[in-house]
């Protein structure tokens, strides 16, 4: 069967056979669970006529217990992450917690990113802050944003437009690729704890200033998450992130 990605349904988005994003709403955020629409269920390999079963949810190296359950009233399936991950999510997003509790609108709600590995019923979970993705300045000036600004002329309108575009691309890259360094696998949160939550640098595989003319950035192909060390090395060597792991092996 040929499947075209992304698949969107309600607050769920399937980006690839192995990556699924849930945009947190009030009930998912406060009560540690969510309904999974029919179109998305196959990602979790669960149907509404199957009995409840436990799943493992790995967040920053710690395994939490969750569950997949049939919805008694519906043909849908439900997922729960109440084994402690629900508390971590609330801890990480205190202002969103307050807003959800008060029933105030949350403009950019947190995202829950599920990655499926080879083992059945084991999912890696990453918490993505859309606020952080929107407010993170570029760390390495050679990358995306400044490169275009320099190219197009340094008026503030252009910089603002470019910044908005690059922030959207940055978020799209994190949604697709996650928060781990594609070169060495470093995970800031795993190493630094809450301090590292949501932190990653984004590297442009084909820097714009090396290209002729305007080109749309494809966040999946052109942007990759890298740790700060690997990012520096990439700019030092001008090697791609594909060749760096080969060097590390030698
Ligand atoms: Zn790295
Ligand atoms: Zn870079």
Short mmCIF file of C-alpha atoms and ligand atoms in Angstrom, two decimals:
data_model
loop_
_atom_site.label_atom_id
_atom_site.label_comp_id
_atom_site.label_asym_id
_atom_site.label_seq_id
_atom_site.Cartn_x
_atom_site.Cartn_y
_atom_site.Cartn_z
CA UNK A 1 0.00 0.00 0.00
CA UNK A 2 1.31 3.40 -0.98
CA UNK A 3 0.95 6.03 1.70
CA UNK A 4 1.53 9.72 1.11
CA UNK A 5 2.94 11.69 4.01
CA UNK A 6 2.21 13.86 5.88
CA UNK A 7 -1.18 12.61 7.05
CA UNK A 8 -3.09 15.13 9.17
CA UNK A 9 -6.14 14.45 11.26
CA UNK A 10 -7.42 16.65 14.08
CA UNK A 11 -4.45 17.44 16.30
CA UNK A 12 -2.32 14.58 14.95
CA UNK A 13 0.18 14.60 12.13
CA UNK A 14 2.02 11.60 10.69
CA UNK A 15 5.21 12.88 9.09
CA UNK A 16 6.72 9.56 8.02
CA UNK A 17 6.30 5.84 8.79
CA UNK A 18 8.32 6.42 11.97
CA UNK A 19 7.44 9.96 13.12
CA UNK A 20 4.14 11.16 14.53
CA UNK A 21 3.31 14.54 16.13
CA UNK A 22 0.54 15.34 18.56
CA UNK A 23 -0.28 19.01 19.08
CA UNK A 24 -1.23 19.29 22.74
CA UNK A 25 -4.70 20.46 23.56
CA UNK A 26 -6.20 21.12 26.96
CA UNK A 27 -7.38 17.60 27.66
CA UNK A 28 -4.19 15.87 26.42
CA UNK A 29 -2.07 18.32 28.43
CA UNK A 30 -4.01 18.14 31.69
CA UNK A 31 -5.15 14.52 31.66
CA UNK A 32 -2.20 12.72 30.06
CA UNK A 33 -3.94 11.11 27.14
CA UNK A 34 -5.65 11.61 23.83
CA UNK A 35 -7.93 10.01 21.31
CA UNK A 36 -6.14 8.85 18.17
CA UNK A 37 -8.11 9.43 14.97
CA UNK A 38 -8.73 6.43 12.70
CA UNK A 39 -6.35 7.72 10.01
CA UNK A 40 -3.47 7.75 12.50
CA UNK A 41 -4.14 4.50 14.39
CA UNK A 42 -2.00 2.31 12.13
CA UNK A 43 1.12 4.14 13.32
CA UNK A 44 0.50 2.69 16.79
CA UNK A 45 -0.52 -0.69 15.35
CA UNK A 46 -3.71 -0.56 17.35
CA UNK A 47 -7.35 -0.98 16.34
CA UNK A 48 -10.50 -0.39 18.36
CA UNK A 49 -11.27 -4.13 18.58
CA UNK A 50 -7.97 -4.93 20.31
CA UNK A 51 -7.74 -5.06 24.10
CA UNK A 52 -5.84 -2.51 26.18
CA UNK A 53 -2.08 -2.98 26.21
CA UNK A 54 0.90 -1.31 27.84
CA UNK A 55 3.52 0.54 25.83
CA UNK A 56 6.92 1.99 26.68
CA UNK A 57 7.56 5.67 26.22
CA UNK A 58 11.22 6.70 26.35
CA UNK A 59 11.87 10.32 27.19
CA UNK A 60 15.46 11.61 27.51
CA UNK A 61 16.69 8.11 28.33
CA UNK A 62 14.03 7.29 30.95
CA UNK A 63 11.33 4.73 30.19
CA UNK A 64 7.75 5.49 31.23
CA UNK A 65 4.73 3.25 30.98
CA UNK A 66 1.82 4.25 28.79
CA UNK A 67 -1.10 2.44 27.28
CA UNK A 68 -3.17 2.01 24.15
CA UNK A 69 -6.85 1.40 24.78
CA UNK A 70 -9.96 0.90 22.68
CA UNK A 71 -12.51 3.68 23.07
CA UNK A 72 -15.65 2.06 24.46
CA UNK A 73 -18.03 4.46 22.71
CA UNK A 74 -16.21 4.92 19.46
CA UNK A 75 -14.22 3.25 16.72
CA UNK A 76 -11.25 5.25 17.89
CA UNK A 77 -8.29 4.29 20.01
CA UNK A 78 -6.92 6.14 23.01
CA UNK A 79 -3.35 6.61 24.15
CA UNK A 80 -2.32 7.48 27.70
CA UNK A 81 1.01 8.66 29.12
CA UNK A 82 0.11 8.90 32.78
CA UNK A 83 3.05 6.92 34.13
CA UNK A 84 4.96 10.08 35.14
CA UNK A 85 5.52 11.56 31.71
CA UNK A 86 2.35 13.60 32.20
CA UNK A 87 3.99 15.30 35.18
CA UNK A 88 7.21 16.01 33.29
CA UNK A 89 5.22 17.63 30.48
CA UNK A 90 3.46 19.92 32.97
CA UNK A 91 6.79 20.76 34.63
CA UNK A 92 8.36 21.73 31.33
CA UNK A 93 5.56 23.96 30.19
CA UNK A 94 4.47 25.89 33.31
CA UNK A 95 2.96 28.86 31.49
CA UNK A 96 1.00 26.59 29.14
CA UNK A 97 -0.16 24.63 32.21
CA UNK A 98 -1.57 27.79 33.76
CA UNK A 99 -3.22 28.83 30.53
CA UNK A 100 -4.80 25.42 29.95
CA UNK A 101 -6.02 25.34 33.57
CA UNK A 102 -7.53 28.80 33.19
CA UNK A 103 -9.08 27.86 29.85
CA UNK A 104 -7.10 30.64 28.18
CA UNK A 105 -6.04 30.20 24.58
CA UNK A 106 -2.57 28.73 24.01
CA UNK A 107 -1.33 30.18 20.75
CA UNK A 108 1.58 27.82 20.16
CA UNK A 109 0.87 24.68 22.19
CA UNK A 110 3.64 22.18 22.94
CA UNK A 111 4.12 19.26 20.56
CA UNK A 112 4.59 15.63 21.55
CA UNK A 113 6.81 13.86 19.05
CA UNK A 114 6.62 10.06 18.83
CA UNK A 115 9.32 8.06 17.08
CA UNK A 116 8.78 4.40 16.38
CA UNK A 117 11.77 2.07 16.52
CA UNK A 118 12.19 -1.56 15.48
CA UNK A 119 10.81 -2.90 18.75
CA UNK A 120 6.99 -3.07 18.91
CA UNK A 121 5.18 -0.82 21.41
CA UNK A 122 8.29 1.20 22.23
CA UNK A 123 8.18 4.89 21.33
CA UNK A 124 10.72 7.63 21.87
CA UNK A 125 9.05 10.82 23.05
CA UNK A 126 10.33 14.33 22.55
CA UNK A 127 8.72 17.48 23.87
CA UNK A 128 8.90 20.28 21.36
CA UNK A 129 8.24 23.85 22.39
CA UNK A 130 6.89 25.88 19.49
CA UNK A 131 7.59 29.00 21.54
CA UNK A 132 11.26 28.05 21.82
CA UNK A 133 11.50 27.26 18.11
CA UNK A 134 9.97 30.66 17.38
CA UNK A 135 12.26 32.57 19.71
CA UNK A 136 15.64 30.92 19.25
CA UNK A 137 18.10 33.22 17.52
CA UNK A 138 20.52 31.63 15.06
CA UNK A 139 23.60 30.40 16.87
CA UNK A 140 25.91 30.17 13.89
CA UNK A 141 25.84 33.28 11.73
CA UNK A 142 26.91 31.44 8.58
CA UNK A 143 23.64 29.61 8.58
CA UNK A 144 20.34 30.25 6.87
CA UNK A 145 19.05 33.48 8.27
CA UNK A 146 22.00 35.84 8.08
CA UNK A 147 23.07 34.35 4.77
CA UNK A 148 19.80 35.34 3.13
CA UNK A 149 19.69 38.70 4.86
CA UNK A 150 23.14 39.50 3.55
CA UNK A 151 22.16 38.40 0.09
CA UNK A 152 18.90 40.29 -0.09
CA UNK A 153 20.07 43.50 1.54
CA UNK A 154 19.98 44.33 5.20
CA UNK A 155 16.73 46.15 5.63
CA UNK A 156 14.80 45.23 8.75
CA UNK A 157 11.69 44.19 6.79
CA UNK A 158 13.65 41.53 4.98
CA UNK A 159 15.35 40.36 8.14
CA UNK A 160 11.95 40.03 9.85
CA UNK A 161 10.45 38.14 6.93
CA UNK A 162 13.48 35.92 6.68
CA UNK A 163 13.49 35.32 10.41
CA UNK A 164 9.85 34.25 10.35
CA UNK A 165 10.51 31.95 7.44
CA UNK A 166 13.60 30.47 9.02
CA UNK A 167 11.77 29.95 12.35
CA UNK A 168 9.00 28.08 10.56
CA UNK A 169 11.61 25.99 8.78
CA UNK A 170 13.48 25.42 12.02
CA UNK A 171 10.32 24.11 13.71
CA UNK A 172 9.50 21.92 10.69
CA UNK A 173 13.03 20.46 10.77
CA UNK A 174 12.74 19.69 14.50
CA UNK A 175 9.32 18.10 14.01
CA UNK A 176 10.66 15.86 11.29
CA UNK A 177 14.17 15.09 12.54
CA UNK A 178 13.74 15.46 16.30
CA UNK A 179 16.07 16.97 18.90
CA UNK A 180 19.03 14.59 18.66
CA UNK A 181 22.25 15.44 16.80
CA UNK A 182 22.15 13.60 13.46
CA UNK A 183 25.94 13.29 13.49
CA UNK A 184 26.75 11.89 16.95
CA UNK A 185 23.32 11.28 18.52
CA UNK A 186 23.92 13.76 21.36
CA UNK A 187 20.74 14.71 23.19
CA UNK A 188 21.00 17.91 25.24
CA UNK A 189 18.22 17.00 27.60
CA UNK A 190 19.62 13.54 28.29
CA UNK A 191 22.97 15.07 29.24
CA UNK A 192 21.99 18.39 30.88
CA UNK A 193 18.55 17.50 32.22
CA UNK A 194 15.88 20.21 32.19
CA UNK A 195 18.50 22.83 31.23
CA UNK A 196 18.91 21.13 27.86
CA UNK A 197 15.20 20.68 27.22
CA UNK A 198 14.30 21.52 23.64
CA UNK A 199 17.81 22.75 22.74
CA UNK A 200 19.38 21.86 19.41
CA UNK A 201 21.15 23.77 16.67
CA UNK A 202 19.97 23.61 13.09
CA UNK A 203 22.47 23.22 10.29
CA UNK A 204 21.80 24.08 6.69
CA UNK A 205 23.17 21.27 4.56
CA UNK A 206 23.49 23.43 1.42
CA UNK A 207 24.16 26.97 2.65
CA UNK A 208 22.21 29.48 0.65
CA UNK A 209 25.15 31.76 -0.01
CA UNK A 210 26.76 29.01 -2.04
CA UNK A 211 23.79 28.83 -4.37
CA UNK A 212 22.81 31.04 -7.25
CA UNK A 213 19.50 32.78 -6.93
CA UNK A 214 16.59 32.20 -4.62
CA UNK A 215 15.70 28.73 -3.53
CA UNK A 216 12.99 27.40 -1.28
CA UNK A 217 14.36 25.70 1.80
CA UNK A 218 13.13 22.16 2.29
CA UNK A 219 13.25 21.64 6.07
CA UNK A 220 13.42 17.86 5.64
CA UNK A 221 16.28 17.69 3.13
CA UNK A 222 18.16 20.94 3.72
CA UNK A 223 18.04 21.34 7.51
CA UNK A 224 19.38 18.92 10.11
CA UNK A 225 19.58 19.09 13.93
CA UNK A 226 23.14 18.99 15.21
CA UNK A 227 24.85 19.50 18.58
CA UNK A 228 27.09 22.53 19.03
CA UNK A 229 30.33 20.54 18.69
CA UNK A 230 29.33 18.80 15.49
CA UNK A 231 27.94 22.08 14.15
CA UNK A 232 31.32 23.78 14.58
CA UNK A 233 33.08 20.84 12.98
CA UNK A 234 30.71 20.87 10.03
CA UNK A 235 31.50 24.53 9.40
CA UNK A 236 35.17 23.96 9.95
CA UNK A 237 35.46 21.14 7.49
CA UNK A 238 32.66 21.92 5.03
CA UNK A 239 31.89 18.22 5.12
CA UNK A 240 28.30 17.12 5.11
CA UNK A 241 26.66 15.46 8.09
CA UNK A 242 26.70 12.23 6.05
CA UNK A 243 30.48 12.08 5.86
CA UNK A 244 31.22 13.10 9.47
CA UNK A 245 29.93 9.83 11.02
CA UNK A 246 32.16 7.95 8.59
CA UNK A 247 35.14 9.90 9.89
CA UNK A 248 34.16 9.14 13.48
CA UNK A 249 34.15 5.42 12.69
CA UNK A 250 37.80 5.48 11.55
ZN1 LIG B 1 26.85 15.94 17.54
ZN1 LIG B 2 25.46 25.12 10.14
#
